Short mmCIF file of C-alpha atoms in Angstrom, two decimals:
data_model
loop_
_atom_site.label_atom_id
_atom_site.label_comp_id
_atom_site.label_asym_id
_atom_site.label_seq_id
_atom_site.Cartn_x
_atom_site.Cartn_y
_atom_site.Cartn_z
CA MET A 1 -4.63 2.81 -10.82
CA GLY A 2 -2.95 3.21 -7.48
CA GLY A 3 0.48 2.21 -6.23
CA LEU A 4 -0.47 -1.44 -5.66
CA GLN A 5 -1.73 -1.91 -9.21
CA THR A 6 1.29 -0.08 -10.63
CA ILE A 7 3.87 -2.21 -8.82
CA THR A 8 2.14 -5.51 -9.63
CA GLU A 9 1.85 -4.50 -13.29
CA SER A 10 5.55 -3.59 -13.45
CA LEU A 11 6.51 -6.83 -11.69
CA ALA A 12 4.35 -8.96 -14.01
CA GLU A 13 5.77 -7.31 -17.14
CA GLY A 14 9.33 -7.59 -15.83
CA LEU A 15 8.93 -11.31 -15.11
CA ARG A 16 7.33 -11.86 -18.52
CA ASP A 17 10.14 -10.01 -20.32
CA ARG A 18 12.64 -12.36 -18.64
CA GLY A 19 10.99 -15.41 -20.16
CA ASN A 20 8.50 -16.34 -17.45
CA SER A 21 4.86 -17.21 -18.00
CA VAL A 22 2.75 -14.88 -15.84
CA VAL A 23 -0.95 -15.09 -14.96
CA ILE A 24 -2.75 -12.56 -12.76
CA LEU A 25 -5.74 -13.42 -10.58
CA THR A 26 -7.42 -10.51 -8.83
CA ASN A 27 -10.60 -9.38 -7.12
CA ARG A 28 -13.42 -8.38 -9.48
CA VAL A 29 -14.01 -4.89 -8.10
CA PRO A 30 -16.00 -3.20 -9.51
CA SER A 31 -18.17 -6.04 -10.77
CA SER A 32 -18.50 -4.30 -14.16
CA LEU A 33 -14.93 -5.40 -15.00
CA PRO A 34 -14.67 -8.44 -17.30
CA LYS A 35 -14.04 -11.87 -15.78
CA HIS A 36 -11.12 -12.42 -18.15
CA GLU A 37 -9.03 -10.19 -20.41
CA PHE A 38 -5.47 -9.60 -21.60
CA ILE A 39 -3.60 -6.51 -20.38
CA ASN A 40 -0.28 -5.93 -22.17
CA ASN A 41 -0.45 -9.56 -23.33
CA ILE A 42 -0.75 -10.84 -19.75
CA PRO A 43 -3.89 -12.88 -18.96
CA VAL A 44 -5.93 -11.42 -16.10
CA TYR A 45 -8.66 -13.42 -14.34
CA ARG A 46 -11.10 -11.88 -11.87
CA TYR A 47 -13.29 -13.49 -9.21
CA ARG A 48 -15.35 -11.65 -6.62
CA PHE A 49 -13.88 -12.56 -3.23
CA TYR A 50 -15.50 -12.03 0.15
CA HIS A 51 -14.54 -12.65 3.76
CA PRO A 52 -16.59 -15.71 4.80
CA ILE A 53 -16.53 -14.32 8.36
CA GLY A 54 -16.90 -10.58 8.06
CA SER A 55 -17.64 -7.75 10.47
CA ILE A 56 -21.38 -7.24 10.94
CA SER A 57 -22.58 -3.76 11.91
CA SER A 58 -25.55 -3.41 9.54
CA ILE A 59 -28.15 -5.47 7.68
CA LYS A 60 -26.20 -4.96 4.45
CA GLN A 61 -22.98 -6.32 5.99
CA LEU A 62 -24.94 -9.26 7.39
CA PHE A 63 -26.13 -10.23 3.90
CA ILE A 64 -22.63 -9.72 2.47
CA SER A 65 -21.16 -12.00 5.15
CA LEU A 66 -23.81 -14.66 4.52
CA TYR A 67 -23.15 -14.49 0.80
CA GLY A 68 -19.41 -14.71 1.40
CA LEU A 69 -19.93 -17.81 3.51
CA LEU A 70 -22.14 -19.45 0.85
CA ILE A 71 -19.85 -18.60 -2.07
CA TYR A 72 -16.67 -19.67 -0.24
CA PRO A 73 -16.71 -23.40 -1.22
CA VAL A 74 -17.52 -22.48 -4.84
CA ARG A 75 -14.57 -20.09 -5.07
CA LEU A 76 -12.34 -22.63 -3.36
CA VAL A 77 -13.13 -25.26 -6.00
CA GLN A 78 -12.55 -22.70 -8.79
CA LEU A 79 -9.16 -21.77 -7.36
CA CYS A 80 -8.13 -25.40 -6.91
CA LEU A 81 -8.98 -26.13 -10.54
CA MET A 82 -7.09 -23.04 -11.72
CA VAL A 83 -3.93 -23.87 -9.75
CA ARG A 84 -4.08 -27.49 -10.86
CA SER A 85 -4.44 -26.39 -14.49
CA LEU A 86 -1.69 -23.75 -14.47
CA LYS A 87 0.83 -25.77 -12.40
CA PRO A 88 2.68 -22.64 -11.20
CA ASP A 89 6.16 -22.77 -9.68
CA ILE A 90 5.49 -19.65 -7.60
CA ILE A 91 2.36 -17.97 -6.30
CA ASN A 92 2.99 -14.35 -5.28
CA ILE A 93 0.23 -12.91 -3.09
CA HIS A 94 -0.02 -9.13 -2.89
CA PHE A 95 -1.92 -7.30 -0.13
CA PRO A 96 -3.29 -10.46 1.52
CA GLY A 97 -6.86 -10.00 2.69
CA GLN A 98 -9.74 -12.11 1.44
CA GLN A 99 -7.20 -14.38 -0.31
CA LEU A 100 -5.99 -15.78 3.00
CA TRP A 101 -9.21 -17.72 3.56
CA TYR A 102 -8.33 -19.68 0.42
CA SER A 103 -4.53 -19.62 0.61
CA HIS A 104 -4.34 -21.63 3.84
CA PHE A 105 -6.37 -24.42 2.23
CA LEU A 106 -4.49 -24.31 -1.09
CA PHE A 107 -1.17 -24.40 0.75
CA ARG A 108 -2.05 -27.82 2.17
CA LEU A 109 -3.00 -29.14 -1.28
CA PHE A 110 -0.08 -27.68 -3.23
CA ARG A 111 2.91 -27.84 -0.90
CA HIS A 112 5.35 -28.11 -3.83
CA ILE A 113 4.56 -24.52 -4.88
CA GLU A 114 6.70 -21.70 -3.48
CA TRP A 115 4.49 -19.08 -1.83
CA ILE A 116 5.78 -15.49 -1.70
CA THR A 117 3.72 -12.82 0.05
CA SER A 118 4.20 -9.10 -0.66
CA LEU A 119 2.92 -6.75 2.04
CA HIS A 120 2.09 -3.16 1.16
CA GLY A 121 0.64 -1.49 4.27
CA ASP A 122 -2.95 -1.46 5.44
CA GLU A 123 -3.39 -5.25 5.38
CA VAL A 124 -0.99 -5.20 8.36
CA LEU A 125 -1.54 -1.74 9.89
CA GLN A 126 -5.31 -2.19 10.25
CA PHE A 127 -4.65 -4.34 13.33
CA PHE A 128 -2.71 -1.63 15.19
CA GLU A 129 -3.89 1.10 17.53
CA SER A 130 -4.37 4.55 16.01
CA LYS A 131 -4.36 7.92 17.78
CA ASN A 132 -5.33 11.07 15.91
CA GLY A 133 -4.74 9.31 12.63
CA VAL A 134 -1.24 8.14 13.61
CA ILE A 135 -0.57 4.38 13.77
CA GLU A 136 0.88 3.29 17.11
CA PRO A 137 3.38 0.37 17.34
CA ALA A 138 0.95 -1.66 19.45
CA LEU A 139 -1.75 -4.14 18.46
CA LYS A 140 -5.38 -3.28 19.15
CA THR A 141 -6.34 -4.22 22.68
CA ASN A 142 -10.00 -5.04 22.02
CA PRO A 143 -10.58 -6.14 18.40
CA GLY A 144 -13.87 -7.71 17.34
CA LEU A 145 -14.26 -11.43 16.68
CA SER A 146 -13.94 -11.10 12.89
CA GLU A 147 -10.88 -8.89 13.29
CA ARG A 148 -9.23 -11.33 15.72
CA ILE A 149 -9.77 -14.20 13.29
CA ARG A 150 -8.38 -12.20 10.37
CA MET A 151 -5.35 -11.12 12.39
CA GLN A 152 -4.62 -14.73 13.36
CA LEU A 153 -4.96 -15.77 9.70
CA LEU A 154 -2.43 -13.13 8.66
CA ARG A 155 -0.08 -13.95 11.53
CA SER A 156 0.02 -17.66 10.73
CA TRP A 157 0.31 -17.02 7.01
CA ILE A 158 3.35 -14.75 7.39
CA VAL A 159 5.16 -17.46 9.36
CA ARG A 160 4.02 -20.14 6.89
CA SER A 161 4.96 -18.28 3.68
CA GLY A 162 8.15 -19.31 1.95
CA TYR A 163 9.17 -15.65 1.75
CA ILE A 164 7.81 -12.25 2.78
CA THR A 165 8.54 -8.86 1.21
CA THR A 166 7.59 -5.44 2.56
CA CYS A 167 7.77 -2.12 0.74
CA SER A 168 9.43 -0.28 3.66
CA ARG A 169 11.55 -0.85 6.76
CA TYR A 170 8.75 0.61 8.85
CA LEU A 171 6.30 -2.02 7.61
CA MET A 172 8.83 -4.77 8.29
CA ARG A 173 9.09 -3.58 11.92
CA MET A 174 5.30 -3.72 12.25
CA VAL A 175 5.27 -7.24 10.76
CA LYS A 176 7.68 -8.38 13.46
CA ILE A 177 5.33 -6.97 16.10
CA ILE A 178 2.24 -8.67 14.68
CA ILE A 179 3.93 -12.10 14.54
CA GLU A 180 5.47 -11.56 17.98
CA ASN A 181 9.01 -11.93 16.61
CA LYS A 182 8.52 -15.52 15.43
CA PRO A 183 11.11 -16.60 12.83
CA PHE A 184 10.27 -16.04 9.15
CA ASN A 185 12.03 -15.46 5.84
CA GLY A 186 11.72 -11.96 4.46
CA SER A 187 13.30 -8.72 3.36
CA VAL A 188 12.48 -5.14 2.38
CA ILE A 189 12.04 -4.53 -1.35
CA TYR A 190 11.11 -0.95 -2.17
CA ASN A 191 8.63 -0.11 -4.89
CA GLY A 192 10.81 1.07 -7.76
CA ILE A 193 10.21 3.84 -10.27
CA ASP A 194 9.57 3.03 -13.93
CA PHE A 195 11.32 5.96 -15.59
CA SER A 196 9.67 5.19 -18.94
CA ARG A 197 6.44 6.61 -17.46
CA PHE A 198 7.98 10.05 -16.95
CA GLU A 199 9.17 12.81 -19.24
CA MET A 200 12.80 13.47 -18.41
CA LYS A 201 13.78 17.16 -18.46
CA SER A 202 17.25 18.57 -18.10
CA GLY A 203 17.90 21.37 -15.65
CA SER A 204 19.82 22.34 -12.58
CA GLY A 205 16.97 21.47 -10.22
CA PRO A 206 16.38 23.10 -6.84
CA LYS A 207 19.17 25.30 -5.55
CA ALA A 208 18.57 24.45 -1.90
CA LYS A 209 18.58 21.15 -0.09
CA TYR A 210 15.20 19.59 -0.61
CA LEU A 211 12.85 16.77 0.33
CA PHE A 212 10.83 15.14 -2.42
CA ALA A 213 7.64 13.07 -2.16
CA TYR A 214 5.06 12.05 -4.71
CA GLY A 215 1.84 10.11 -4.79
CA ARG A 216 -1.93 10.48 -4.90
CA LEU A 217 -2.86 13.64 -3.04
CA VAL A 218 -5.56 12.09 -0.86
CA ASN A 219 -6.08 12.34 2.88
CA ALA A 220 -4.97 8.75 3.60
CA LYS A 221 -1.47 9.43 2.24
CA GLY A 222 -0.70 11.98 4.96
CA PHE A 223 0.90 14.75 2.90
CA ASP A 224 -0.58 17.24 5.39
CA MET A 225 1.53 15.58 8.09
CA LEU A 226 4.57 15.86 5.84
CA ILE A 227 4.05 19.62 5.47
CA THR A 228 3.70 19.98 9.25
CA ALA A 229 6.88 17.95 9.80
CA PHE A 230 8.66 20.11 7.22
CA SER A 231 7.74 23.27 9.13
CA LYS A 232 9.28 21.74 12.28
CA LEU A 233 12.42 20.88 10.33
CA LEU A 234 12.83 24.53 9.35
CA ASN A 235 12.49 25.56 13.00
CA GLU A 236 15.19 23.11 14.12
CA LYS A 237 17.68 23.24 11.25
CA SER A 238 19.51 26.25 9.91
CA GLY A 239 19.90 26.67 6.17
CA GLU A 240 17.54 26.77 3.22
CA PHE A 241 15.34 23.79 2.54
CA GLU A 242 12.54 23.13 0.10
CA LEU A 243 9.77 20.54 0.08
CA ILE A 244 8.72 19.33 -3.36
CA ILE A 245 5.48 17.34 -3.65
CA GLY A 246 4.48 15.73 -6.94
CA GLY A 247 1.06 14.31 -7.70
CA LYS A 248 -2.58 15.17 -8.08
CA GLY A 249 -5.75 14.51 -6.13
CA GLU A 250 -8.62 15.91 -4.15
CA GLU A 251 -6.40 17.29 -1.35
CA LEU A 252 -4.32 19.58 -3.59
CA ALA A 253 -6.14 22.80 -2.62
CA ASN A 254 -6.11 21.90 1.09
CA LEU A 255 -2.39 21.15 0.99
CA LYS A 256 -1.64 24.49 -0.67
CA GLN A 257 -3.71 26.24 1.98
CA LYS A 258 -1.88 24.40 4.77
CA ALA A 259 1.47 25.54 3.35
CA ARG A 260 0.18 29.13 3.31
CA ASP A 261 -1.18 28.88 6.87
CA LEU A 262 2.24 27.70 8.10
CA GLY A 263 4.05 30.46 6.20
CA LEU A 264 5.64 27.99 3.81
CA LYS A 265 4.09 29.14 0.53
CA GLU A 266 7.45 29.88 -1.13
CA MET A 267 9.14 26.76 0.27
CA VAL A 268 6.65 24.01 -0.72
#
């Protein structure tokens, strides 16, 4: 489980505990997962979703795109029947990607439903320029056809949604860029911490001022950039600071080595 799965699980359980009926529909990846099961007494349904118009750079992607195009009407009928059967008051879409090909159509059929879209990062940031691994606040100047179509789908959906949430102020700023500052309803709602998942220990904690970050220690999360930024902080600010990183992952050894290379072994 990553952050997206954790926050949607916590949200679903919180809504259920407050007397709401909650159903989860998600992508069936990997395909070995069951089509239907109960997780913590919440029904979970899985369909395999594809982009009906995907990027084609290999024979394999060509076949995937063709299959996605063929399966699209079948999935659309399945979703229509599910929504009609469940009669939901709210549909909350997280990390909109393949879902948007279906959501635009369902929106026209079920206008009485309130649609809330929760944005988490890469579904928006993938359309921005990147230099040396750093996302620039400017849209790509020469995206491919599939990418242009997907960006337009996302742009129109954000404006169409009844409400938009983002997990950070930074992401909200990027949303405003991608929709070219068109009016929309939305706000920043941070991913909370479920303290029941952690063992609480008493203690005085760090003696110095400190920065704290935690997450999966993988390259995409940028903890190496955080360590570099921390070294610059020490050069610019007087006083004792510490950087505390919590988590585990494949980059742990590399991050420790980076701290040593920057002379920060005792401070990270």
